[in-house]
Amino acid sequence: MANPQLVMYDEEFKQINVVLEKLLREANAKVIFLVDKNGQLITGCGETERFDTTSLASLTAGNIAATGGLAKLIGEKEFSILFHEGEKDNLHISIVAGRVILVVLFDTRSSLGLVRLRVKKASDELGSIFEKLMQKSEEKEKSGESEFPFAEITDDDIDNLFS
Amino acid sequence: MSFINYASREINCKIVYYGPGLCGKTTNLQFVYQKTAPEAKGKMISLATETERTLFFDFLPLALGEIRGFKTRFHLYTVPGQVFYDASRKLILKGVDGVVFVADSQEERMDANMESVENLRINLIEQGYDLDKMPYVIQYNKRDLPNVVSIEELRRELNPTGVPEFEACATTGEGVFETLKAVAKLILFDLKKGK
Ligand SMILES: Nc1nc2c(ncn2[C@@H]2O[C@H](COP(=O)(O)OP(=O)(O)OP(=O)(O)O)[C@@H](O)[C@H]2O)c(=O)[nH]1
Ligand SMILES: [Mg+2]
């Protein structure tokens, strides 16, 4: 397949959330999301319940995909940072570790400069966590030790989903 | 590609509805949306032109329930079918787990159907996927119209490999859930095999 499957384990999930919580505080942000490039929400922190996180994740990924397409057209690899300025709230969107998208929503209590600075630091930390994560899932796959929950799945399980 | 989260015990899968312009992709999603219980669906997003043609994509998240203690979510996307939106179609195919090809059964749309299947195959190859090796089903839509091509001919032209196929009328919903269920099943069985 084109990309290895994204798998998330407890240990790394906790580490990621710690980094995001810290970023939320240090950047004075309102809410932060981490989204897979395919549009699936990985995690979020801050005032997440105020937002339709699923839609947000899908549109963010669409946005990154579209600007990535634009970048290729003009001979760039990708635009790794996008900034959208609103009347009250702003969005800072950046690509981390080549495959996940970090979305920071902030208002006048913060500034673009501060967010940029803190995002940079957090990105490095997230980058190394994702690297570990990839290694781990590759190793698990090689050793055949994938604790995959669907190994025993039956026709009935699937029929029940749609009943 | 599916995203498995052992921490929150969730599995997310991406399904893409592909096919020529006006074949009924958006109508499929609208029907699924209407018939799904509020707690099992998110908001449907349509990025469309003023004349309701899909411009970038439609998106419908479904959280149908649990399998073996894992929340199983399907993210349904449609592509814009109009020929000149090819760049957008390629983007939507990124990370796809399963494809539904919606064919327009009307006689005069046969060429458009064939062109679109070919376009699907090529765009998948660009992403490193092989249509013959992935979860894939075909829906023959608009069976209610008078000028339709026979199923035999549709099969011959569009389904030479004999993937699961369904007759449908997306406006009334006939065949819509059968199609979705079939592709979901193929995806989950693929996951079971360890992709
Ligand atoms: N008679 C009939 N009309 C249908 C059926 N399915 C869809 N339509 C109609 O066909 C038209 C186009 O449907 P859409 O779902 O918007 O088509 P689409 O494939 O999303 O088109 P694009 O977004 O341009 O790619 C609409 O007017 C639908 O009501 C069907 O089964 N029978
Ligand atoms: Mg459409």
XYZ file of C-alpha atoms and ligand atoms in Angstrom:
391
model
C 0.000 0.000 0.000
C 0.956 3.588 -0.509
C 1.455 4.522 3.142
C 1.856 2.371 6.167
C -1.290 2.232 8.226
C -1.462 4.694 11.080
C -1.691 2.935 14.412
C -1.859 4.612 17.807
C -0.882 3.025 21.110
C -1.622 4.106 24.673
C 1.919 5.131 25.544
C 2.455 7.445 22.574
C -1.107 8.748 22.771
C -0.414 9.978 26.309
C 2.904 11.527 25.298
C 1.244 13.342 22.408
C -1.464 14.730 24.661
C 1.150 16.007 27.107
C 2.900 17.903 24.302
C -0.392 19.376 23.092
C -1.468 20.470 26.576
C 1.848 22.208 27.027
C 1.541 23.898 23.647
C -1.978 25.022 24.521
C -0.706 26.756 27.657
C 2.505 28.192 26.262
C 0.925 29.506 23.067
C -2.122 30.841 24.904
C -4.282 29.003 22.391
C -7.998 28.209 22.648
C -7.957 24.778 21.153
C -5.523 22.447 19.419
C -6.181 19.481 17.148
C -3.994 16.819 15.676
C -5.355 15.384 12.435
C -4.190 12.596 10.168
C -3.504 13.722 6.573
C -6.420 11.527 5.520
C -8.825 13.604 7.576
C -9.143 11.552 10.714
C -8.943 13.263 14.079
C -6.154 11.859 16.244
C -6.638 13.942 19.366
C -7.382 17.448 20.584
C -7.183 19.610 23.684
C -8.627 22.857 24.990
C -12.200 23.885 24.265
C -12.773 20.936 21.933
C -16.431 20.439 22.857
C -17.301 23.789 21.255
C -16.373 22.460 17.835
C -17.555 19.824 15.410
C -14.210 18.077 15.541
C -14.955 15.454 12.894
C -15.896 18.067 10.291
C -12.975 20.202 11.305
C -10.569 17.310 10.778
C -11.948 16.466 7.360
C -11.916 20.060 6.120
C -8.420 20.670 7.461
C -7.121 17.634 5.624
C -8.942 18.782 2.471
C -7.384 22.197 2.868
C -3.880 20.776 3.283
C -4.433 18.453 0.334
C -5.623 21.312 -1.880
C -2.763 23.643 -0.975
C -0.369 20.710 -1.370
C -1.697 20.316 -4.900
C -1.139 24.027 -5.510
C 2.415 23.765 -4.161
C 3.264 20.988 -6.605
C 1.895 23.056 -9.484
C 4.381 25.818 -8.768
C 7.240 23.425 -8.076
C 7.199 23.414 -4.270
C 7.087 20.184 -2.278
C 4.347 21.429 0.019
C 3.342 24.496 1.999
C 4.161 23.332 5.494
C 2.409 26.208 7.264
C -0.985 27.787 6.571
C -2.403 30.732 8.420
C -6.021 31.860 8.309
C -6.900 35.161 9.907
C -10.412 35.869 11.100
C -12.030 38.823 12.856
C -11.693 37.190 16.269
C -10.159 33.780 15.833
C -7.231 32.629 13.774
C -6.075 29.241 12.585
C -2.459 28.165 12.383
C -2.118 24.894 10.470
C 1.163 23.060 10.040
C 2.418 19.678 8.911
C 4.283 17.613 11.483
C 6.556 14.687 10.708
C 5.400 14.757 7.104
C 2.089 13.080 7.808
C 0.057 14.656 10.582
C -1.513 18.081 10.741
C -1.349 20.330 13.775
C -4.173 22.870 14.043
C -3.943 25.709 16.567
C -6.880 28.046 17.096
C -6.091 31.295 18.897
C -7.486 34.784 19.414
C -6.114 38.197 20.475
C -4.856 36.797 23.765
C -2.039 35.331 21.707
C -0.184 36.334 18.561
C 1.025 34.760 15.364
C 4.641 35.187 16.425
C 4.133 33.403 19.722
C 2.134 30.580 18.143
C 4.736 30.082 15.440
C 7.535 29.873 17.977
C 5.757 27.397 20.262
C 4.488 25.289 17.386
C 8.016 24.890 16.142
C 9.189 23.486 19.438
C 6.168 21.233 19.832
C 6.570 19.966 16.258
C 10.033 18.652 17.012
C 8.750 16.801 20.037
C 5.766 15.410 18.159
C 8.038 14.435 15.288
C 10.115 12.166 17.467
C 7.055 10.605 19.087
C 5.628 9.766 15.663
C 8.933 8.333 14.570
C 8.879 5.995 17.547
C 5.282 5.142 16.792
C 6.076 4.159 13.207
C 8.991 2.017 14.306
C 6.878 0.324 16.899
C 4.058 -0.575 14.537
C 6.529 -1.802 11.920
C 8.239 -4.013 14.456
C 4.931 -5.363 15.686
C 3.910 -6.119 12.146
C 7.166 -7.895 11.340
C 7.089 -9.998 14.455
C 3.510 -10.916 13.571
C 2.503 -9.749 17.004
C -0.197 -7.343 15.890
C -2.851 -7.551 18.561
C -5.376 -6.828 15.913
C -8.880 -6.771 17.359
C -10.601 -7.896 14.179
C -8.876 -11.222 13.746
C -12.005 -13.015 14.902
C -14.524 -10.850 13.095
C -17.528 -12.594 11.527
C -20.239 -11.796 8.980
C -22.685 -11.373 11.844
C -20.553 -8.687 13.499
C -20.726 -6.638 10.339
C -24.438 -7.255 9.762
C -25.107 -6.049 13.294
C -23.444 -2.724 12.542
C -26.073 -1.984 9.920
C -29.105 -3.350 11.703
C -6.056 4.043 4.958
C -7.630 2.966 8.143
C -6.488 4.500 11.384
C -6.459 2.187 14.392
C -6.309 3.861 17.770
C -5.649 1.382 20.559
C -5.682 4.184 23.115
C -9.257 5.288 22.433
C -10.257 1.917 20.920
C -11.394 3.267 17.586
C -11.034 2.253 13.983
C -11.622 4.757 11.194
C -12.033 3.765 7.562
C -12.365 5.914 4.454
C -14.807 5.033 1.677
C -14.841 6.991 -1.591
C -17.786 7.154 -4.008
C -16.462 7.580 -7.539
C -18.199 7.921 -10.897
C -19.056 10.272 -13.774
C -20.779 13.629 -13.291
C -24.432 13.450 -12.223
C -24.368 9.660 -11.721
C -25.779 10.048 -8.198
C -22.837 9.956 -5.775
C -24.016 12.872 -3.675
C -27.554 11.457 -3.714
C -26.220 8.195 -2.235
C -24.694 10.057 0.703
C -27.787 12.186 1.189
C -29.918 9.072 1.452
C -27.560 7.441 3.948
C -27.600 10.660 5.944
C -31.412 10.845 5.999
C -31.818 7.253 7.089
C -29.175 7.125 9.790
C -30.076 7.713 13.434
C -28.841 11.108 14.724
C -26.490 9.553 17.266
C -24.763 7.500 14.567
C -23.911 10.317 12.191
C -22.051 13.597 12.111
C -22.781 16.601 9.974
C -22.778 16.087 6.225
C -20.475 18.564 4.526
C -20.938 19.384 0.855
C -18.446 21.600 -0.911
C -20.556 22.286 -3.966
C -21.147 24.863 -6.695
C -24.245 27.044 -6.716
C -25.873 24.509 -9.014
C -25.248 21.710 -6.505
C -22.506 20.031 -8.443
C -19.781 18.702 -6.178
C -16.842 21.094 -6.288
C -14.362 19.380 -3.987
C -16.083 16.660 -1.950
C -19.043 15.609 0.153
C -18.214 14.176 3.537
C -20.363 12.094 5.850
C -18.976 10.544 9.044
C -20.794 7.469 10.349
C -20.228 5.866 13.728
C -22.306 2.740 13.396
C -21.317 0.880 16.504
C -18.733 -1.370 18.031
C -17.061 -4.516 16.865
C -15.181 -6.442 19.514
C -15.043 -3.380 21.745
C -13.726 -1.079 19.023
C -15.769 1.881 17.859
C -16.011 1.474 14.119
C -16.303 4.635 12.075
C -16.684 5.063 8.357
C -15.884 8.328 6.646
C -17.802 8.553 3.381
C -16.511 10.878 0.664
C -17.704 11.607 -2.872
C -15.490 12.991 -5.606
C -16.573 15.651 -8.106
C -17.493 13.703 -11.220
C -17.046 16.415 -13.834
C -14.058 15.608 -16.022
C -12.159 18.844 -15.393
C -12.014 18.327 -11.616
C -9.424 15.563 -11.944
C -6.881 17.213 -9.648
C -9.448 17.258 -6.836
C -10.403 13.628 -7.419
C -6.798 12.577 -6.919
C -6.675 14.369 -3.572
C -9.844 12.712 -2.291
C -8.464 9.266 -3.118
C -5.558 9.713 -0.714
C -5.728 7.173 2.055
C -8.803 5.425 0.692
C -9.742 2.031 2.164
C -12.549 1.100 -0.198
C -14.185 2.381 -3.370
C -17.785 2.423 -4.582
C -18.098 3.053 -8.301
C -21.496 4.566 -9.059
C -22.421 4.008 -12.695
C -25.170 5.934 -14.453
C -27.288 3.250 -16.146
C -28.571 5.523 -18.884
C -27.590 4.570 -22.428
C -26.111 7.985 -23.211
C -23.827 7.857 -20.141
C -22.069 4.594 -21.043
C -19.025 6.355 -22.484
C -18.797 8.600 -19.428
C -18.969 5.533 -17.156
C -16.173 3.785 -18.979
C -14.015 6.877 -19.014
C -14.561 7.337 -15.291
C -13.618 3.746 -14.343
C -10.450 4.130 -16.365
C -9.752 7.452 -14.643
C -10.282 5.781 -11.252
C -7.826 3.039 -12.082
C -5.167 5.496 -13.243
C -5.584 7.848 -10.286
C -5.298 4.942 -7.865
C -2.113 3.717 -9.496
C -0.669 7.207 -9.022
C -1.285 6.817 -5.284
C 0.245 3.351 -5.274
C -3.022 1.406 -5.149
C -4.262 -1.383 -7.390
C -8.029 -1.355 -7.925
C -8.032 -5.136 -8.390
C -6.497 -5.667 -4.975
C -8.641 -3.387 -2.852
C -12.183 -3.364 -1.459
C -14.262 -2.352 -4.459
C -17.951 -2.598 -5.352
C -20.039 -1.275 -8.241
C -23.494 0.268 -8.136
C -25.640 0.496 -11.267
C -27.691 3.571 -10.417
C -30.788 5.185 -11.929
C -32.446 1.833 -12.680
C -35.807 3.651 -12.491
C -35.237 5.520 -15.743
C -36.662 4.233 -19.069
C -33.540 4.461 -21.213
C -31.269 2.170 -19.212
C -28.675 -0.276 -20.495
C -29.144 -3.938 -19.529
C -27.302 -5.266 -16.489
C -25.494 -7.764 -18.730
C -24.028 -4.999 -20.822
C -23.102 -2.861 -17.801
C -21.392 -5.863 -16.289
C -19.486 -6.610 -19.468
C -18.242 -3.044 -19.864
C -17.697 -1.998 -16.263
C -17.237 -5.111 -14.168
C -15.052 -7.598 -16.027
C -13.489 -8.842 -12.776
C -16.846 -9.613 -11.180
C -16.682 -7.494 -8.012
C -19.902 -7.253 -5.933
C -22.494 -5.254 -7.884
C -25.830 -3.690 -6.994
C -28.753 -2.181 -8.856
C -29.923 1.052 -7.310
C -32.146 4.061 -7.425
C -30.395 6.527 -5.153
C -33.289 8.982 -5.132
C -35.598 6.406 -3.502
C -32.718 4.709 -1.706
C -33.083 1.324 -3.308
C -29.745 -0.467 -3.210
C -27.977 2.350 -1.360
C -27.406 0.583 1.970
C -26.737 -2.746 0.262
C -23.885 -1.069 -1.609
C -22.450 0.606 1.487
C -22.678 -2.536 3.542
C -20.891 -4.568 0.886
C -17.908 -2.242 0.696
C -17.749 -1.911 4.496
C -17.672 -5.678 4.753
C -14.813 -5.966 2.272
C -12.837 -3.321 4.179
C -13.311 -4.974 7.546
C -12.390 -8.398 6.161
C -9.298 -6.853 4.633
C -8.370 -5.475 8.039
C -8.912 -8.904 9.506
C -6.359 -10.347 7.125
C -3.935 -7.703 8.413
C -4.542 -5.532 5.302
N -34.103 9.219 -11.758
C -33.037 9.171 -10.955
N -32.346 10.299 -10.711
C -31.273 10.213 -9.889
C -30.881 8.990 -9.286
N -29.799 9.223 -8.529
C -29.501 10.542 -8.653
N -30.402 11.148 -9.464
C -30.452 12.564 -9.847
O -29.324 12.874 -10.613
C -28.877 14.213 -10.390
C -27.422 14.265 -10.011
O -27.209 13.592 -8.800
P -25.949 13.882 -7.858
O -26.045 12.931 -6.713
O -25.836 15.318 -7.550
O -24.763 13.475 -8.836
P -23.199 13.423 -8.519
O -22.734 12.088 -8.982
O -22.933 13.788 -7.132
O -22.658 14.543 -9.533
P -21.289 15.425 -9.424
O -21.290 16.044 -8.076
O -21.333 16.431 -10.497
O -20.170 14.461 -9.635
C -29.788 14.762 -9.275
O -30.780 15.533 -9.867
C -30.369 13.505 -8.654
O -31.647 13.724 -8.100
C -31.648 7.813 -9.574
O -31.385 6.704 -9.124
N -32.712 7.963 -10.424
Mg -21.850 15.243 -6.268
